[in-house]
mmCIF file with all atom_site columns, C-alpha atoms in Angstrom:
data_model
loop_
_atom_site.group_PDB
_atom_site.id
_atom_site.type_symbol
_atom_site.label_atom_id
_atom_site.label_alt_id
_atom_site.label_comp_id
_atom_site.label_asym_id
_atom_site.label_entity_id
_atom_site.label_seq_id
_atom_site.pdbx_PDB_ins_code
_atom_site.Cartn_x
_atom_site.Cartn_y
_atom_site.Cartn_z
_atom_site.occupancy
_atom_site.B_iso_or_equiv
_atom_site.pdbx_formal_charge
_atom_site.auth_seq_id
_atom_site.auth_comp_id
_atom_site.auth_asym_id
_atom_site.auth_atom_id
_atom_site.pdbx_PDB_model_num
ATOM 1   C CA . MET A 1 1   ? 166.459 49.381 50.916 1.00 0.00 ? 27  MET A CA 1
ATOM 2   C CA . LYS A 1 2   ? 165.277 46.387 50.007 1.00 0.00 ? 28  LYS A CA 1
ATOM 3   C CA . ASN A 1 3   ? 163.792 43.064 51.625 1.00 0.00 ? 29  ASN A CA 1
ATOM 4   C CA . ASN A 1 4   ? 160.915 44.505 53.372 1.00 0.00 ? 30  ASN A CA 1
ATOM 5   C CA . SER A 1 5   ? 157.869 44.260 51.204 1.00 0.00 ? 31  SER A CA 1
ATOM 6   C CA . ASN A 1 6   ? 156.699 47.259 53.501 1.00 0.00 ? 32  ASN A CA 1
ATOM 7   C CA . PRO A 1 7   ? 159.634 49.056 54.301 1.00 0.00 ? 33  PRO A CA 1
ATOM 8   C CA . LEU A 1 8   ? 159.539 52.165 55.938 1.00 0.00 ? 34  LEU A CA 1
ATOM 9   C CA . ILE A 1 9   ? 159.468 55.567 53.543 1.00 0.00 ? 35  ILE A CA 1
ATOM 10  C CA . LEU A 1 10  ? 161.477 58.080 54.682 1.00 0.00 ? 36  LEU A CA 1
ATOM 11  C CA . TYR A 1 11  ? 161.055 61.650 52.821 1.00 0.00 ? 37  TYR A CA 1
ATOM 12  C CA . GLY A 1 12  ? 163.905 63.532 51.873 1.00 0.00 ? 38  GLY A CA 1
ATOM 13  C CA . VAL A 1 13  ? 167.404 64.209 49.591 1.00 0.00 ? 39  VAL A CA 1
ATOM 14  C CA . PRO A 1 14  ? 170.674 62.798 51.502 1.00 0.00 ? 40  PRO A CA 1
ATOM 15  C CA . LEU A 1 15  ? 172.020 66.593 51.168 1.00 0.00 ? 41  LEU A CA 1
ATOM 16  C CA . SER A 1 16  ? 169.960 67.482 54.328 1.00 0.00 ? 42  SER A CA 1
ATOM 17  C CA . GLN A 1 17  ? 172.117 66.351 57.369 1.00 0.00 ? 43  GLN A CA 1
ATOM 18  C CA . PRO A 1 18  ? 169.078 65.653 59.437 1.00 0.00 ? 44  PRO A CA 1
ATOM 19  C CA . VAL A 1 19  ? 167.567 64.036 56.277 1.00 0.00 ? 45  VAL A CA 1
ATOM 20  C CA . ARG A 1 20  ? 171.707 61.792 56.581 1.00 0.00 ? 46  ARG A CA 1
ATOM 21  C CA . ALA A 1 21  ? 171.754 61.664 60.782 1.00 0.00 ? 47  ALA A CA 1
ATOM 22  C CA . VAL A 1 22  ? 167.758 59.731 59.681 1.00 0.00 ? 48  VAL A CA 1
ATOM 23  C CA . ILE A 1 23  ? 169.488 57.134 57.222 1.00 0.00 ? 49  ILE A CA 1
ATOM 24  C CA . TRP A 1 24  ? 172.826 56.911 59.007 1.00 0.00 ? 50  TRP A CA 1
ATOM 25  C CA . LEU A 1 25  ? 170.358 55.723 62.094 1.00 0.00 ? 51  LEU A CA 1
ATOM 26  C CA . LEU A 1 26  ? 168.140 53.163 60.698 1.00 0.00 ? 52  LEU A CA 1
ATOM 27  C CA . LEU A 1 27  ? 171.850 51.537 57.913 1.00 0.00 ? 53  LEU A CA 1
ATOM 28  C CA . TYR A 1 28  ? 173.816 51.065 61.262 1.00 0.00 ? 54  TYR A CA 1
ATOM 29  C CA . LYS A 1 29  ? 171.469 49.052 62.844 1.00 0.00 ? 55  LYS A CA 1
ATOM 30  C CA . SER A 1 30  ? 170.501 47.521 59.504 1.00 0.00 ? 56  SER A CA 1
ATOM 31  C CA . LYS A 1 31  ? 166.280 48.421 59.250 1.00 0.00 ? 57  LYS A CA 1
ATOM 32  C CA . SER A 1 32  ? 165.156 48.561 55.234 1.00 0.00 ? 58  SER A CA 1
ATOM 33  C CA . PHE A 1 33  ? 163.806 51.456 54.293 1.00 0.00 ? 59  PHE A CA 1
ATOM 34  C CA . GLU A 1 34  ? 162.825 52.863 50.406 1.00 0.00 ? 60  GLU A CA 1
ATOM 35  C CA . LEU A 1 35  ? 164.281 56.524 50.102 1.00 0.00 ? 61  LEU A CA 1
ATOM 36  C CA . VAL A 1 36  ? 161.495 59.294 48.280 1.00 0.00 ? 62  VAL A CA 1
ATOM 37  C CA . MET A 1 37  ? 163.177 62.003 47.284 1.00 0.00 ? 63  MET A CA 1
ATOM 38  C CA . ILE A 1 38  ? 161.593 65.219 47.841 1.00 0.00 ? 64  ILE A CA 1
ATOM 39  C CA . ASN A 1 39  ? 163.253 68.480 47.009 1.00 0.00 ? 65  ASN A CA 1
ATOM 40  C CA . PRO A 1 40  ? 164.021 70.827 50.288 1.00 0.00 ? 66  PRO A CA 1
ATOM 41  C CA . GLY A 1 41  ? 161.883 74.687 49.163 1.00 0.00 ? 67  GLY A CA 1
ATOM 42  C CA . SER A 1 42  ? 160.229 73.536 46.322 1.00 0.00 ? 68  SER A CA 1
ATOM 43  C CA . LYS A 1 43  ? 156.237 73.812 45.400 1.00 0.00 ? 69  LYS A CA 1
ATOM 44  C CA . GLY A 1 44  ? 157.092 70.857 42.154 1.00 0.00 ? 70  GLY A CA 1
ATOM 45  C CA . ASP A 1 45  ? 155.913 67.280 42.310 1.00 0.00 ? 71  ASP A CA 1
ATOM 46  C CA . PHE A 1 46  ? 158.648 66.188 45.056 1.00 0.00 ? 72  PHE A CA 1
ATOM 47  C CA . GLY A 1 47  ? 158.916 69.377 46.454 1.00 0.00 ? 73  GLY A CA 1
ATOM 48  C CA . SER A 1 48  ? 158.126 69.849 50.285 1.00 0.00 ? 74  SER A CA 1
ATOM 49  C CA . ARG A 1 49  ? 155.988 72.588 49.447 1.00 0.00 ? 75  ARG A CA 1
ATOM 50  C CA . ASN A 1 50  ? 153.673 70.491 47.477 1.00 0.00 ? 76  ASN A CA 1
ATOM 51  C CA . PRO A 1 51  ? 150.833 70.215 48.663 1.00 0.00 ? 77  PRO A CA 1
ATOM 52  C CA . ALA A 1 52  ? 150.260 66.238 48.951 1.00 0.00 ? 78  ALA A CA 1
ATOM 53  C CA . PHE A 1 53  ? 154.156 66.923 50.694 1.00 0.00 ? 79  PHE A CA 1
ATOM 54  C CA . LEU A 1 54  ? 151.982 69.132 53.016 1.00 0.00 ? 80  LEU A CA 1
ATOM 55  C CA . ASN A 1 55  ? 149.088 66.998 53.773 1.00 0.00 ? 81  ASN A CA 1
ATOM 56  C CA . LYS A 1 56  ? 151.422 65.204 55.196 1.00 0.00 ? 82  LYS A CA 1
ATOM 57  C CA . ASN A 1 57  ? 153.998 67.683 57.038 1.00 0.00 ? 83  ASN A CA 1
ATOM 58  C CA . PRO A 1 58  ? 152.574 70.922 57.442 1.00 0.00 ? 84  PRO A CA 1
ATOM 59  C CA . SER A 1 59  ? 155.587 72.104 58.179 1.00 0.00 ? 85  SER A CA 1
ATOM 60  C CA . GLY A 1 60  ? 156.896 71.403 55.569 1.00 0.00 ? 86  GLY A CA 1
ATOM 61  C CA . THR A 1 61  ? 160.304 70.127 56.118 1.00 0.00 ? 87  THR A CA 1
ATOM 62  C CA . ILE A 1 62  ? 162.626 67.493 55.824 1.00 0.00 ? 88  ILE A CA 1
ATOM 63  C CA . PRO A 1 63  ? 162.405 64.242 57.136 1.00 0.00 ? 89  PRO A CA 1
ATOM 64  C CA . LEU A 1 64  ? 159.496 62.659 57.664 1.00 0.00 ? 90  LEU A CA 1
ATOM 65  C CA . ILE A 1 65  ? 159.432 59.339 57.828 1.00 0.00 ? 91  ILE A CA 1
ATOM 66  C CA . GLU A 1 66  ? 155.590 56.976 57.128 1.00 0.00 ? 92  GLU A CA 1
ATOM 67  C CA . GLU A 1 67  ? 154.556 53.834 57.968 1.00 0.00 ? 93  GLU A CA 1
ATOM 68  C CA . PRO A 1 68  ? 152.954 52.247 55.313 1.00 0.00 ? 94  PRO A CA 1
ATOM 69  C CA . GLU A 1 69  ? 151.462 49.583 57.330 1.00 0.00 ? 95  GLU A CA 1
ATOM 70  C CA . THR A 1 70  ? 149.699 51.976 59.841 1.00 0.00 ? 96  THR A CA 1
ATOM 71  C CA . GLY A 1 71  ? 149.923 55.327 57.446 1.00 0.00 ? 97  GLY A CA 1
ATOM 72  C CA . PHE A 1 72  ? 151.838 56.980 60.811 1.00 0.00 ? 98  PHE A CA 1
ATOM 73  C CA . VAL A 1 73  ? 153.684 59.593 59.554 1.00 0.00 ? 99  VAL A CA 1
ATOM 74  C CA . LEU A 1 74  ? 156.479 61.779 61.660 1.00 0.00 ? 100 LEU A CA 1
ATOM 75  C CA . SER A 1 75  ? 159.309 64.178 60.962 1.00 0.00 ? 101 SER A CA 1
ATOM 76  C CA . GLU A 1 76  ? 162.285 66.646 62.442 1.00 0.00 ? 102 GLU A CA 1
ATOM 77  C CA . ALA A 1 77  ? 165.293 64.340 62.601 1.00 0.00 ? 103 ALA A CA 1
ATOM 78  C CA . HIS A 1 78  ? 165.659 63.989 66.519 1.00 0.00 ? 104 HIS A CA 1
ATOM 79  C CA . ALA A 1 79  ? 162.322 62.955 67.073 1.00 0.00 ? 105 ALA A CA 1
ATOM 80  C CA . ILE A 1 80  ? 162.187 60.313 64.702 1.00 0.00 ? 106 ILE A CA 1
ATOM 81  C CA . MET A 1 81  ? 164.997 58.895 65.562 1.00 0.00 ? 107 MET A CA 1
ATOM 82  C CA . CYS A 1 82  ? 164.147 58.789 68.936 1.00 0.00 ? 108 CYS A CA 1
ATOM 83  C CA . TYR A 1 83  ? 160.567 57.212 67.880 1.00 0.00 ? 109 TYR A CA 1
ATOM 84  C CA . LEU A 1 84  ? 162.371 54.398 66.399 1.00 0.00 ? 110 LEU A CA 1
ATOM 85  C CA . CYS A 1 85  ? 165.067 53.969 68.741 1.00 0.00 ? 111 CYS A CA 1
ATOM 86  C CA . ASN A 1 86  ? 161.408 53.198 71.219 1.00 0.00 ? 112 ASN A CA 1
ATOM 87  C CA . LYS A 1 87  ? 159.942 50.959 68.750 1.00 0.00 ? 113 LYS A CA 1
ATOM 88  C CA . HIS A 1 88  ? 162.876 48.899 67.466 1.00 0.00 ? 114 HIS A CA 1
ATOM 89  C CA . GLY A 1 89  ? 164.583 48.536 70.841 1.00 0.00 ? 115 GLY A CA 1
ATOM 90  C CA . TRP A 1 90  ? 167.776 49.698 70.219 1.00 0.00 ? 116 TRP A CA 1
ATOM 91  C CA . LYS A 1 91  ? 168.811 50.528 73.704 1.00 0.00 ? 117 LYS A CA 1
ATOM 92  C CA . ASP A 1 92  ? 172.678 50.968 72.748 1.00 0.00 ? 118 ASP A CA 1
ATOM 93  C CA . LEU A 1 93  ? 172.025 53.834 71.157 1.00 0.00 ? 119 LEU A CA 1
ATOM 94  C CA . TYR A 1 94  ? 169.132 55.210 73.632 1.00 0.00 ? 120 TYR A CA 1
ATOM 95  C CA . PRO A 1 95  ? 170.052 54.097 76.652 1.00 0.00 ? 121 PRO A CA 1
ATOM 96  C CA . GLU A 1 96  ? 166.754 52.392 78.748 1.00 0.00 ? 122 GLU A CA 1
ATOM 97  C CA . ASP A 1 97  ? 168.774 54.402 82.236 1.00 0.00 ? 123 ASP A CA 1
ATOM 98  C CA . LEU A 1 98  ? 167.237 57.714 82.313 1.00 0.00 ? 124 LEU A CA 1
ATOM 99  C CA . GLN A 1 99  ? 169.769 59.764 83.826 1.00 0.00 ? 125 GLN A CA 1
ATOM 100 C CA . THR A 1 100 ? 171.953 58.521 80.436 1.00 0.00 ? 126 THR A CA 1
ATOM 101 C CA . ARG A 1 101 ? 168.682 59.394 78.233 1.00 0.00 ? 127 ARG A CA 1
ATOM 102 C CA . ALA A 1 102 ? 168.525 62.565 79.325 1.00 0.00 ? 128 ALA A CA 1
ATOM 103 C CA . LYS A 1 103 ? 171.413 63.059 78.357 1.00 0.00 ? 129 LYS A CA 1
ATOM 104 C CA . VAL A 1 104 ? 171.140 62.517 75.610 1.00 0.00 ? 130 VAL A CA 1
ATOM 105 C CA . ASN A 1 105 ? 167.732 64.255 75.335 1.00 0.00 ? 131 ASN A CA 1
ATOM 106 C CA . SER A 1 106 ? 169.871 67.988 77.182 1.00 0.00 ? 132 SER A CA 1
ATOM 107 C CA . TYR A 1 107 ? 172.459 67.132 73.720 1.00 0.00 ? 133 TYR A CA 1
ATOM 108 C CA . LEU A 1 108 ? 169.310 67.042 71.149 1.00 0.00 ? 134 LEU A CA 1
ATOM 109 C CA . HIS A 1 109 ? 167.928 69.915 72.044 1.00 0.00 ? 135 HIS A CA 1
ATOM 110 C CA . PHE A 1 110 ? 171.072 71.852 72.478 1.00 0.00 ? 136 PHE A CA 1
ATOM 111 C CA . HIS A 1 111 ? 172.313 71.047 68.891 1.00 0.00 ? 137 HIS A CA 1
ATOM 112 C CA . HIS A 1 112 ? 169.583 72.812 67.018 1.00 0.00 ? 138 HIS A CA 1
ATOM 113 C CA . ARG A 1 113 ? 170.758 76.481 69.056 1.00 0.00 ? 139 ARG A CA 1
ATOM 114 C CA . GLY A 1 114 ? 174.744 75.637 68.188 1.00 0.00 ? 140 GLY A CA 1
ATOM 115 C CA . ALA A 1 115 ? 175.991 73.125 66.202 1.00 0.00 ? 141 ALA A CA 1
ATOM 116 C CA . ARG A 1 116 ? 172.663 73.269 63.762 1.00 0.00 ? 142 ARG A CA 1
ATOM 117 C CA . ASP A 1 117 ? 173.284 76.713 63.382 1.00 0.00 ? 143 ASP A CA 1
ATOM 118 C CA . ALA A 1 118 ? 176.394 76.238 62.902 1.00 0.00 ? 144 ALA A CA 1
ATOM 119 C CA . SER A 1 119 ? 177.110 74.418 60.282 1.00 0.00 ? 145 SER A CA 1
ATOM 120 C CA . LEU A 1 120 ? 173.414 76.095 58.526 1.00 0.00 ? 146 LEU A CA 1
ATOM 121 C CA . GLY A 1 121 ? 175.410 79.498 57.750 1.00 0.00 ? 147 GLY A CA 1
ATOM 122 C CA . MET A 1 122 ? 179.009 78.029 57.690 1.00 0.00 ? 148 MET A CA 1
ATOM 123 C CA . PHE A 1 123 ? 177.852 75.058 54.920 1.00 0.00 ? 149 PHE A CA 1
ATOM 124 C CA . ALA A 1 124 ? 175.437 75.941 52.843 1.00 0.00 ? 150 ALA A CA 1
ATOM 125 C CA . PRO A 1 125 ? 177.529 78.861 51.722 1.00 0.00 ? 151 PRO A CA 1
ATOM 126 C CA . LYS A 1 126 ? 179.664 76.724 50.498 1.00 0.00 ? 152 LYS A CA 1
ATOM 127 C CA . VAL A 1 127 ? 177.640 74.195 47.892 1.00 0.00 ? 153 VAL A CA 1
ATOM 128 C CA . ARG A 1 128 ? 174.013 76.233 47.172 1.00 0.00 ? 154 ARG A CA 1
ATOM 129 C CA . LYS A 1 129 ? 175.519 79.427 46.420 1.00 0.00 ? 155 LYS A CA 1
ATOM 130 C CA . ASP A 1 130 ? 172.348 80.388 44.728 1.00 0.00 ? 156 ASP A CA 1
ATOM 131 C CA . LEU A 1 131 ? 171.038 81.133 48.834 1.00 0.00 ? 157 LEU A CA 1
ATOM 132 C CA . SER A 1 132 ? 172.840 84.308 48.738 1.00 0.00 ? 158 SER A CA 1
ATOM 133 C CA . ILE A 1 133 ? 173.664 84.273 52.446 1.00 0.00 ? 159 ILE A CA 1
ATOM 134 C CA . PRO A 1 134 ? 174.900 87.495 53.242 1.00 0.00 ? 160 PRO A CA 1
ATOM 135 C CA . ASP A 1 135 ? 178.250 87.827 55.082 1.00 0.00 ? 161 ASP A CA 1
ATOM 136 C CA . VAL A 1 136 ? 176.968 88.967 58.425 1.00 0.00 ? 162 VAL A CA 1
ATOM 137 C CA . LEU A 1 137 ? 175.180 85.684 59.609 1.00 0.00 ? 163 LEU A CA 1
ATOM 138 C CA . GLN A 1 138 ? 177.740 83.992 57.983 1.00 0.00 ? 164 GLN A CA 1
ATOM 139 C CA . ASN A 1 139 ? 180.087 85.842 60.710 1.00 0.00 ? 165 ASN A CA 1
ATOM 140 C CA . ILE A 1 140 ? 177.380 84.510 63.346 1.00 0.00 ? 166 ILE A CA 1
ATOM 141 C CA . SER A 1 141 ? 177.378 81.267 62.140 1.00 0.00 ? 167 SER A CA 1
ATOM 142 C CA . THR A 1 142 ? 180.853 80.973 62.275 1.00 0.00 ? 168 THR A CA 1
ATOM 143 C CA . ALA A 1 143 ? 181.253 82.786 65.582 1.00 0.00 ? 169 ALA A CA 1
ATOM 144 C CA . ILE A 1 144 ? 178.405 79.585 66.759 1.00 0.00 ? 170 ILE A CA 1
ATOM 145 C CA . ALA A 1 145 ? 180.607 76.823 65.479 1.00 0.00 ? 171 ALA A CA 1
ATOM 146 C CA . THR A 1 146 ? 183.454 78.591 67.423 1.00 0.00 ? 172 THR A CA 1
ATOM 147 C CA . ARG A 1 147 ? 181.234 78.793 70.506 1.00 0.00 ? 173 ARG A CA 1
ATOM 148 C CA . THR A 1 148 ? 179.747 74.694 69.901 1.00 0.00 ? 174 THR A CA 1
ATOM 149 C CA . ILE A 1 149 ? 182.917 73.199 69.141 1.00 0.00 ? 175 ILE A CA 1
ATOM 150 C CA . LYS A 1 150 ? 185.359 74.932 72.235 1.00 0.00 ? 176 LYS A CA 1
ATOM 151 C CA . ILE A 1 151 ? 181.918 73.893 74.402 1.00 0.00 ? 177 ILE A CA 1
ATOM 152 C CA . LEU A 1 152 ? 181.973 70.417 73.607 1.00 0.00 ? 178 LEU A CA 1
ATOM 153 C CA . ASP A 1 153 ? 185.885 70.225 73.690 1.00 0.00 ? 179 ASP A CA 1
ATOM 154 C CA . THR A 1 154 ? 186.195 71.363 76.893 1.00 0.00 ? 180 THR A CA 1
ATOM 155 C CA . GLY A 1 155 ? 182.661 69.926 78.102 1.00 0.00 ? 181 GLY A CA 1
ATOM 156 C CA . TRP A 1 156 ? 180.781 67.021 76.467 1.00 0.00 ? 182 TRP A CA 1
ATOM 157 C CA . LEU A 1 157 ? 184.072 65.087 75.955 1.00 0.00 ? 183 LEU A CA 1
ATOM 158 C CA . ASN A 1 158 ? 186.133 65.552 78.125 1.00 0.00 ? 184 ASN A CA 1
ATOM 159 C CA . ARG A 1 159 ? 185.959 62.902 79.642 1.00 0.00 ? 185 ARG A CA 1
ATOM 160 C CA . SER A 1 160 ? 184.126 60.781 77.640 1.00 0.00 ? 186 SER A CA 1
ATOM 161 C CA . VAL A 1 161 ? 185.108 58.841 74.597 1.00 0.00 ? 187 VAL A CA 1
ATOM 162 C CA . PHE A 1 162 ? 181.166 59.887 73.081 1.00 0.00 ? 188 PHE A CA 1
ATOM 163 C CA . LEU A 1 163 ? 179.206 62.721 73.784 1.00 0.00 ? 189 LEU A CA 1
ATOM 164 C CA . THR A 1 164 ? 177.008 61.670 76.678 1.00 0.00 ? 190 THR A CA 1
ATOM 165 C CA . GLY A 1 165 ? 179.078 58.817 78.009 1.00 0.00 ? 191 GLY A CA 1
ATOM 166 C CA . ASP A 1 166 ? 181.405 55.667 76.832 1.00 0.00 ? 192 ASP A CA 1
ATOM 167 C CA . SER A 1 167 ? 179.234 54.140 73.753 1.00 0.00 ? 193 SER A CA 1
ATOM 168 C CA . LEU A 1 168 ? 176.988 55.518 70.802 1.00 0.00 ? 194 LEU A CA 1
ATOM 169 C CA . THR A 1 169 ? 174.772 56.961 70.352 1.00 0.00 ? 195 THR A CA 1
ATOM 170 C CA . ILE A 1 170 ? 171.403 58.897 68.756 1.00 0.00 ? 196 ILE A CA 1
ATOM 171 C CA . ALA A 1 171 ? 173.013 61.610 70.629 1.00 0.00 ? 197 ALA A CA 1
ATOM 172 C CA . ASP A 1 172 ? 176.439 61.511 68.390 1.00 0.00 ? 198 ASP A CA 1
ATOM 173 C CA . MET A 1 173 ? 174.989 60.236 65.007 1.00 0.00 ? 199 MET A CA 1
ATOM 174 C CA . ALA A 1 174 ? 172.770 63.536 64.818 1.00 0.00 ? 200 ALA A CA 1
ATOM 175 C CA . ALA A 1 175 ? 176.419 66.231 65.649 1.00 0.00 ? 201 ALA A CA 1
ATOM 176 C CA . TYR A 1 176 ? 178.294 64.254 64.141 1.00 0.00 ? 202 TYR A CA 1
ATOM 177 C CA . VAL A 1 177 ? 176.365 64.517 60.424 1.00 0.00 ? 203 VAL A CA 1
ATOM 178 C CA . ASP A 1 178 ? 176.355 68.519 60.977 1.00 0.00 ? 204 ASP A CA 1
ATOM 179 C CA . ILE A 1 179 ? 179.662 69.035 62.944 1.00 0.00 ? 205 ILE A CA 1
ATOM 180 C CA . GLY A 1 180 ? 181.264 66.148 60.413 1.00 0.00 ? 206 GLY A CA 1
ATOM 181 C CA . GLN A 1 181 ? 181.290 67.919 57.443 1.00 0.00 ? 207 GLN A CA 1
ATOM 182 C CA . LEU A 1 182 ? 182.804 71.058 58.541 1.00 0.00 ? 208 LEU A CA 1
ATOM 183 C CA . HIS A 1 183 ? 186.166 68.825 58.628 1.00 0.00 ? 209 HIS A CA 1
ATOM 184 C CA . LYS A 1 184 ? 189.628 68.108 56.595 1.00 0.00 ? 210 LYS A CA 1
ATOM 185 C CA . ARG A 1 185 ? 188.103 64.723 54.834 1.00 0.00 ? 211 ARG A CA 1
ATOM 186 C CA . PHE A 1 186 ? 185.732 66.848 53.667 1.00 0.00 ? 212 PHE A CA 1
ATOM 187 C CA . THR A 1 187 ? 184.928 70.422 53.470 1.00 0.00 ? 213 THR A CA 1
ATOM 188 C CA . ASN A 1 188 ? 187.835 71.751 55.289 1.00 0.00 ? 214 ASN A CA 1
ATOM 189 C CA . ILE A 1 189 ? 186.115 74.845 56.356 1.00 0.00 ? 215 ILE A CA 1
ATOM 190 C CA . PHE A 1 190 ? 186.491 74.656 59.570 1.00 0.00 ? 216 PHE A CA 1
ATOM 191 C CA . ASP A 1 191 ? 190.287 74.079 62.105 1.00 0.00 ? 217 ASP A CA 1
ATOM 192 C CA . PHE A 1 192 ? 189.477 71.654 64.210 1.00 0.00 ? 218 PHE A CA 1
ATOM 193 C CA . ASP A 1 193 ? 193.218 71.299 65.620 1.00 0.00 ? 219 ASP A CA 1
ATOM 194 C CA . PRO A 1 194 ? 192.858 73.802 69.055 1.00 0.00 ? 220 PRO A CA 1
ATOM 195 C CA . TYR A 1 195 ? 190.345 71.222 69.569 1.00 0.00 ? 221 TYR A CA 1
ATOM 196 C CA . PRO A 1 196 ? 191.932 67.591 70.943 1.00 0.00 ? 222 PRO A CA 1
ATOM 197 C CA . ASN A 1 197 ? 188.607 66.275 72.189 1.00 0.00 ? 223 ASN A CA 1
ATOM 198 C CA . VAL A 1 198 ? 186.624 67.417 69.334 1.00 0.00 ? 224 VAL A CA 1
ATOM 199 C CA . ASN A 1 199 ? 189.330 66.006 67.102 1.00 0.00 ? 225 ASN A CA 1
ATOM 200 C CA . ARG A 1 200 ? 189.338 63.115 68.267 1.00 0.00 ? 226 ARG A CA 1
ATOM 201 C CA . TRP A 1 201 ? 185.611 61.801 68.742 1.00 0.00 ? 227 TRP A CA 1
ATOM 202 C CA . LEU A 1 202 ? 185.613 62.572 65.201 1.00 0.00 ? 228 LEU A CA 1
ATOM 203 C CA . ASN A 1 203 ? 188.510 59.981 64.303 1.00 0.00 ? 229 ASN A CA 1
ATOM 204 C CA . ALA A 1 204 ? 186.493 57.211 66.041 1.00 0.00 ? 230 ALA A CA 1
ATOM 205 C CA . MET A 1 205 ? 182.638 58.629 64.566 1.00 0.00 ? 231 MET A CA 1
ATOM 206 C CA . ALA A 1 206 ? 184.428 58.304 61.613 1.00 0.00 ? 232 ALA A CA 1
ATOM 207 C CA . SER A 1 207 ? 185.625 54.787 62.275 1.00 0.00 ? 233 SER A CA 1
ATOM 208 C CA . VAL A 1 208 ? 181.968 53.103 63.118 1.00 0.00 ? 234 VAL A CA 1
ATOM 209 C CA . ASN A 1 209 ? 180.774 50.868 61.372 1.00 0.00 ? 235 ASN A CA 1
ATOM 210 C CA . GLN A 1 210 ? 177.456 49.648 60.626 1.00 0.00 ? 236 GLN A CA 1
ATOM 211 C CA . HIS A 1 211 ? 175.651 47.532 63.849 1.00 0.00 ? 237 HIS A CA 1
#
């Protein structure tokens, strides 16, 4: 993105779901940033296992943001999204009300053992055949996805338009990059027809425009 002499630097690749979540947030808020392509797992010059990148982020994961003005770096998509919302006052996406914010945080924590795990096992084999993910892990992932989507349908989305209420939050963005890609409009990996609330939410998320 342009129009800033010292834009935020975002390290990662758009194929990564967590990276896409941060990109979506930045685009939604029209926040300038520079995307530096980093190949996850690679030790090459632009790899996440390269010593230069590990010096910035010892865990060797993407996304990673860097603020040129201060040198501040931060990894982990959800931490990054919370930080950006706090820094820029994006209270619409990360509500100031403590109970609503707690619900957003609750989903962000739940996501790692639900939609994220399921997405890795279902989506990755379709786009990264070189990974050779065992069938047993793919089956486990499908079971996790089914359980997670059922929980979203009967719980989180049973009485509200979005995950934590009737307004979009970063919880929805984090969830959609993993769950939405399984929909028929993208990879058609999962059948969402038995889950009307999730289907409604997926349609609402697909209609989200830049703020």
